[in-house]
XYZ file of C-alpha atoms in Angstrom:
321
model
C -27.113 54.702 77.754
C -26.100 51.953 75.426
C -22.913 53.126 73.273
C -24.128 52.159 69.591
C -20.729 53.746 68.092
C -18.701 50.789 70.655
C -21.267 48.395 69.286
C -21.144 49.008 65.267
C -17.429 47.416 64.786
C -19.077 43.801 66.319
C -22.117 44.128 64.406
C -19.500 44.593 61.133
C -17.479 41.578 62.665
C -20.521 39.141 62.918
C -21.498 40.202 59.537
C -18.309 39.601 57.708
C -18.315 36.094 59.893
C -21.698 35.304 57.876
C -20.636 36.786 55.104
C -17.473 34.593 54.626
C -19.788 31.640 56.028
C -22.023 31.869 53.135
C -19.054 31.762 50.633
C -16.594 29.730 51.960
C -18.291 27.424 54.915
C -18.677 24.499 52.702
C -15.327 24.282 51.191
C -13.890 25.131 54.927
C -15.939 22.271 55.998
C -14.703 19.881 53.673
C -11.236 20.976 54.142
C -12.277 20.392 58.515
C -13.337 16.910 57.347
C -10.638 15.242 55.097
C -7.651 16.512 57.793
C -9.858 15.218 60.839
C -9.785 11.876 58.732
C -6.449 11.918 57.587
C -5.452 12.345 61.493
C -8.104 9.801 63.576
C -9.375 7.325 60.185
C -7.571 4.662 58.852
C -6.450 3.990 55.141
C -8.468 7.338 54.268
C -5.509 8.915 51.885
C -5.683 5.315 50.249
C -6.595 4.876 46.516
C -9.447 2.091 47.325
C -11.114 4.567 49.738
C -10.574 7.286 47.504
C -12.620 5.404 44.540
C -15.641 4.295 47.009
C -16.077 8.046 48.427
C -16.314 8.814 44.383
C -18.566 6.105 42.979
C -20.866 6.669 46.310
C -21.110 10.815 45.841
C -21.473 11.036 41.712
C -25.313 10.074 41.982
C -25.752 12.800 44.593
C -23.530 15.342 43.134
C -25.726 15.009 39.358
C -29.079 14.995 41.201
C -28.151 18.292 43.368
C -27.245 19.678 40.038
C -30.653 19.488 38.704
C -32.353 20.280 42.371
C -30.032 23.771 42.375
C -31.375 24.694 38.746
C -35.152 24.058 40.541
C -34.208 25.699 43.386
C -32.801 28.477 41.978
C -36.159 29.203 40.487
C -37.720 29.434 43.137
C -39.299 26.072 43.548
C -38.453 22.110 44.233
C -38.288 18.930 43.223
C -39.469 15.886 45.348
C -39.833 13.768 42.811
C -35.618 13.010 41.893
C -35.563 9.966 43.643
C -38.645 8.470 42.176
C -37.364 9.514 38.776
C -34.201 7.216 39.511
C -35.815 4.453 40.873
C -38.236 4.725 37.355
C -35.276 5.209 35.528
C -33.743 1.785 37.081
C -36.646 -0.278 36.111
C -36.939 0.925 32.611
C -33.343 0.117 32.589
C -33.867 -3.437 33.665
C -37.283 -3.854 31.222
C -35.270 -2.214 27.982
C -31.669 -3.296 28.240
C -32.553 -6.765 26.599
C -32.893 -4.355 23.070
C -29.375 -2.994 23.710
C -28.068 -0.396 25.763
C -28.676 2.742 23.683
C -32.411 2.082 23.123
C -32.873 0.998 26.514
C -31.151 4.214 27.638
C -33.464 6.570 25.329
C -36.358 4.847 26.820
C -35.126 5.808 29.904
C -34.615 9.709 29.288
C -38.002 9.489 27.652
C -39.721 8.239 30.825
C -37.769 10.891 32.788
C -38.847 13.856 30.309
C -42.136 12.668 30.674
C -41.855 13.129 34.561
C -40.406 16.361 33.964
C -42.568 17.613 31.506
C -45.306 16.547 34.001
C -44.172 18.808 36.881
C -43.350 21.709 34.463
C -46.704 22.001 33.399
C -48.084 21.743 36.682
C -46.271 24.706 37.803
C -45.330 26.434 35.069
C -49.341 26.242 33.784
C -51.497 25.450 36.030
C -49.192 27.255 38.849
C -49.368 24.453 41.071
C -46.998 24.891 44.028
C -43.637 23.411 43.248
C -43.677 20.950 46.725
C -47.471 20.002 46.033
C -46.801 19.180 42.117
C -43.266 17.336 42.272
C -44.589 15.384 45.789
C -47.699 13.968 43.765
C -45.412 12.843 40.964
C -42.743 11.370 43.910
C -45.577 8.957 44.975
C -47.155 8.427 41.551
C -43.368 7.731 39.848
C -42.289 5.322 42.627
C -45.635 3.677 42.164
C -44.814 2.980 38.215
C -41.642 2.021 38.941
C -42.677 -1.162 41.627
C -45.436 -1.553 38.951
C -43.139 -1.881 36.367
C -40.102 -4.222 38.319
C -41.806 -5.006 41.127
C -38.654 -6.505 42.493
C -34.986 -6.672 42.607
C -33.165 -7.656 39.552
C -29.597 -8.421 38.976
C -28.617 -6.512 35.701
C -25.438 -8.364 33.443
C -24.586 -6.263 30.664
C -20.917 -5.469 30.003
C -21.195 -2.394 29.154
C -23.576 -1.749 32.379
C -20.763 -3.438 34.382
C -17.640 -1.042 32.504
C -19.637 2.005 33.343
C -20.138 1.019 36.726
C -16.757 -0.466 38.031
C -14.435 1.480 34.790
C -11.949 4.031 35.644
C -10.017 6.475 33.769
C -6.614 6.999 35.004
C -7.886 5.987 38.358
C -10.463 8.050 38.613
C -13.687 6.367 38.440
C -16.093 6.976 35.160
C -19.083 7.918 37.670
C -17.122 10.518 38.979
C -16.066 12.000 35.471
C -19.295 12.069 34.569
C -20.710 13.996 37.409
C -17.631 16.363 36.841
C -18.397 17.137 33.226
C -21.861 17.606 33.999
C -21.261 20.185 36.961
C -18.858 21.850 34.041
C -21.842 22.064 32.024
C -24.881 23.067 33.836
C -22.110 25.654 35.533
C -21.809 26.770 32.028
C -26.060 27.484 31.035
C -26.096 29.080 34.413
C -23.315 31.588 33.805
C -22.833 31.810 30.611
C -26.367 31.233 28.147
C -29.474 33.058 27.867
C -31.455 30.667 28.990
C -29.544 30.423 32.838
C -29.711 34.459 32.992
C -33.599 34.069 32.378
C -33.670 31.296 34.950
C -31.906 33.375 37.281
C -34.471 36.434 36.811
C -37.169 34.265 37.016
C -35.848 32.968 40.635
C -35.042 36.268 41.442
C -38.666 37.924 40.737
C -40.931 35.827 38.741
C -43.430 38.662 38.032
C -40.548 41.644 36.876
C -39.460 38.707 34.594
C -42.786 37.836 32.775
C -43.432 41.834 32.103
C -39.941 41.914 30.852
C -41.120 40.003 28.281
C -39.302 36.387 29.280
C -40.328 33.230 28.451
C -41.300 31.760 31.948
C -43.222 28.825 31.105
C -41.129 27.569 28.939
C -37.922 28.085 31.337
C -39.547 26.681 34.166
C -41.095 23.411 32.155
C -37.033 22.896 30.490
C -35.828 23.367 34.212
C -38.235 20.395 35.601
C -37.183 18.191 32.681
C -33.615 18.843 32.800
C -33.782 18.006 36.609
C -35.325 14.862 35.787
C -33.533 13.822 33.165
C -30.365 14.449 35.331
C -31.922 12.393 37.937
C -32.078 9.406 35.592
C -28.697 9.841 34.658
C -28.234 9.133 38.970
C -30.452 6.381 38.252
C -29.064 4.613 35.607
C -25.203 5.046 37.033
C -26.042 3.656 40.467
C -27.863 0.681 39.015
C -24.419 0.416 36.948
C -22.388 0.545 39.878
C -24.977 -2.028 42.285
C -25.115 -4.194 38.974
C -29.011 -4.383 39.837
C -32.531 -2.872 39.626
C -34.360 -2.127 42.978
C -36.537 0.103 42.452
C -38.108 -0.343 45.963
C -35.062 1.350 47.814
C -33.126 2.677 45.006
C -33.246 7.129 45.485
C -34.897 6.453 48.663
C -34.672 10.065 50.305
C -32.116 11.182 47.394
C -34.028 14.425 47.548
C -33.388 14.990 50.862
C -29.617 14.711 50.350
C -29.928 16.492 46.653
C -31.768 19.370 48.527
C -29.189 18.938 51.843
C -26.299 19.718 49.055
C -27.319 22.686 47.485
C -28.675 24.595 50.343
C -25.166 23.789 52.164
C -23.658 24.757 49.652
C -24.734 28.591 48.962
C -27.518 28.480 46.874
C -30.532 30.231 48.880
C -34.409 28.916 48.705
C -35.554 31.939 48.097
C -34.053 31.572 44.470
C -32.572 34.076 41.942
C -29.192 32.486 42.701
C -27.333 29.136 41.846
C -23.801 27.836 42.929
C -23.003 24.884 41.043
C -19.732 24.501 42.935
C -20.652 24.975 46.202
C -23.750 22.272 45.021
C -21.288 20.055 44.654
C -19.425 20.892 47.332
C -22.082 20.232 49.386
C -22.931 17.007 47.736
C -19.305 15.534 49.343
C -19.190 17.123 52.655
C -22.671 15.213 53.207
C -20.655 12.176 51.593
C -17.906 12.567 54.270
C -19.992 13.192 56.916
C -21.802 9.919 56.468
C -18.403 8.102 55.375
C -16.836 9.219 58.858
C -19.726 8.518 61.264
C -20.084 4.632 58.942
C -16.372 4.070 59.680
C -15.933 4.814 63.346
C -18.542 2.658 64.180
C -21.359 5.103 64.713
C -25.281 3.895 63.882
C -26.999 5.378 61.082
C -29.484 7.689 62.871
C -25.882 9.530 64.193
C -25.627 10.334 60.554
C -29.262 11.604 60.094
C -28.715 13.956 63.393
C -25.360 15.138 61.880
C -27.129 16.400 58.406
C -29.865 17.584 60.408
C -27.206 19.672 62.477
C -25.517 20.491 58.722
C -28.770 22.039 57.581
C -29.614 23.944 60.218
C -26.251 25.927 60.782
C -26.266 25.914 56.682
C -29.812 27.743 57.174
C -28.820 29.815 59.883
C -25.936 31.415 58.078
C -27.705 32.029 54.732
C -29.661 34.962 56.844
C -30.183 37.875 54.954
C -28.559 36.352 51.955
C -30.632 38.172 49.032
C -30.877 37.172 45.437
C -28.701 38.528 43.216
């Protein structure tokens, strides 16, 4: 006769493993990653490699951002890296008019994205994956319609925003930074990130409540996009050039990779903007660590793959809250 009293402490045990897993694994990992490079990688702790890890994980670390908010919802968005490679070529077309107009044309092509996929879920309650992977292939299209091939961008101020530091630390990366501190902030501390939350949590309590779930979920697809052109526009900055054939190419595998690493669950009803962004540079180590010692690039596609699945496997049981 099996003893279940002997047996409850490692049941306890293995929970509060997972449990501490789900909260802490990503920053643990991280942690893991930057001593394993400080020991076996050379010139890691130095300032050059410092800035390239930076400039190379800001577009990542703003498009999670807008994939958690769509995630946390309950739904998805394919379509990020088609908005930044639309976003680029808009970019490219407009920037002869200046940089703010060509910018503003740029968040207007983006809303429009993101107004698109709202209203296919939020109104005609298209599936999430269905509506944003129609708009993927249709916003790539447009883009390779619009620049149908790489162009070098020269624009100083393109070129400042791009290379520019503050203090050292790169202006990509202080953007990405104040924009985690904001979208941290709606999330935890404005009406419209508790409604998002409730939504995600149980979309059919919330619209009996009395919430406004259209309208949430339509503002969360446009703010994802319009973050996602923000990706765009700073990694054309940084490349100095418009491609909009490879430019986001699987971003939303990496955006998605992030946030589920880091804590937030599919399921939705629950967004962590740190551990997003978290997530966003343990993938960005990962890769940076397989590159430098040599290893091909499908090494680094099997080492995400391995990411997401123990990411997956300890986010059982992890409800919404």
């Amino acid at each position: 006769m099996t003893d279940t009293t002997a047996l409850r402490p490692a049941a306890l045990d293995r929970a509060r493993v997972l449990q501490w897993l789900q909260n802490y694994g990503v920053y643990a990992g991280v942690v893991a990653l930057i001593v394993v490079n400080i020991a076996v990688t050379p010139h890691f702790l130095s300032a050059e490699n410092f800035r390239t890890q930076a400039v190379q994980v800001a577009p990542v670390i703003i498009v999670a951002l807008g994939m958690a908010l769509a995630i946390g919802t309950e739904g998805i968005d394919l379509s990020v890296g088609a908005v930044m490679a639309l976003s680029a070529s808009v970019l490219a077309l407009y920037l002869g008019y200046g940089l703010l107009p060509a910018l503003l044309v740029v968040a207007f092509f983006a809303a429009a994205v993101g107004l698109a996929n709202g209203a296919l879920v939020a109104f005609v309650g298209v599936q999430p994956i269905v509506a944003t992977l129609a708009l993927m292939v249709a916003g790539r299209g447009i883009a390779l319609v619009l620049l149908p091939q790489l162009e070098d961008i020269r624009n100083p101020a393109m070129a400042s925003l791009g290379s520019g530091a503050l203090f050292g630390v790169p202006y990509l990366m202080l953007i990405a930074a104040a924009l985690a501190l904001a979208v941290a902030f709606v999330v935890r501390r404005t009406t419209f990130g508790r409604q998002l939350l409730a939504i995600g949590d149980n979309r059919t309590a919330a619209q009996l409540a009395g919430l406004p779930v259209r309208r949430v979920l339509t503002l969360v697809y446009v703010g994802c996009a319009l973050l996602a052109a923000v990706a765009g526009v700073l990694a054309t900055a940084r490349l100095q050039a418009s491609d909009p054939t490879s430019l986001g190419t699987l971003m939303e595998l990496s955006a998605i990779t992030a946030v589920v690493v880091g804590g937030t669950p599919l399921s939705g009803g629950r967004v962590r903007i740190a551990g997003t962004v978290a997530g966003a540079v343990l993938i960005q180590l990962l890769t940076a660590t397989l590159i430098k010692h040599d290893l091909p690039p499908s090494w680094t596609q099997i080492a995400q793959a391995v990411v997401i699945v123990l990411a997956v496997y300890a986010a059982r049981g992890r409800g919404k809250r």
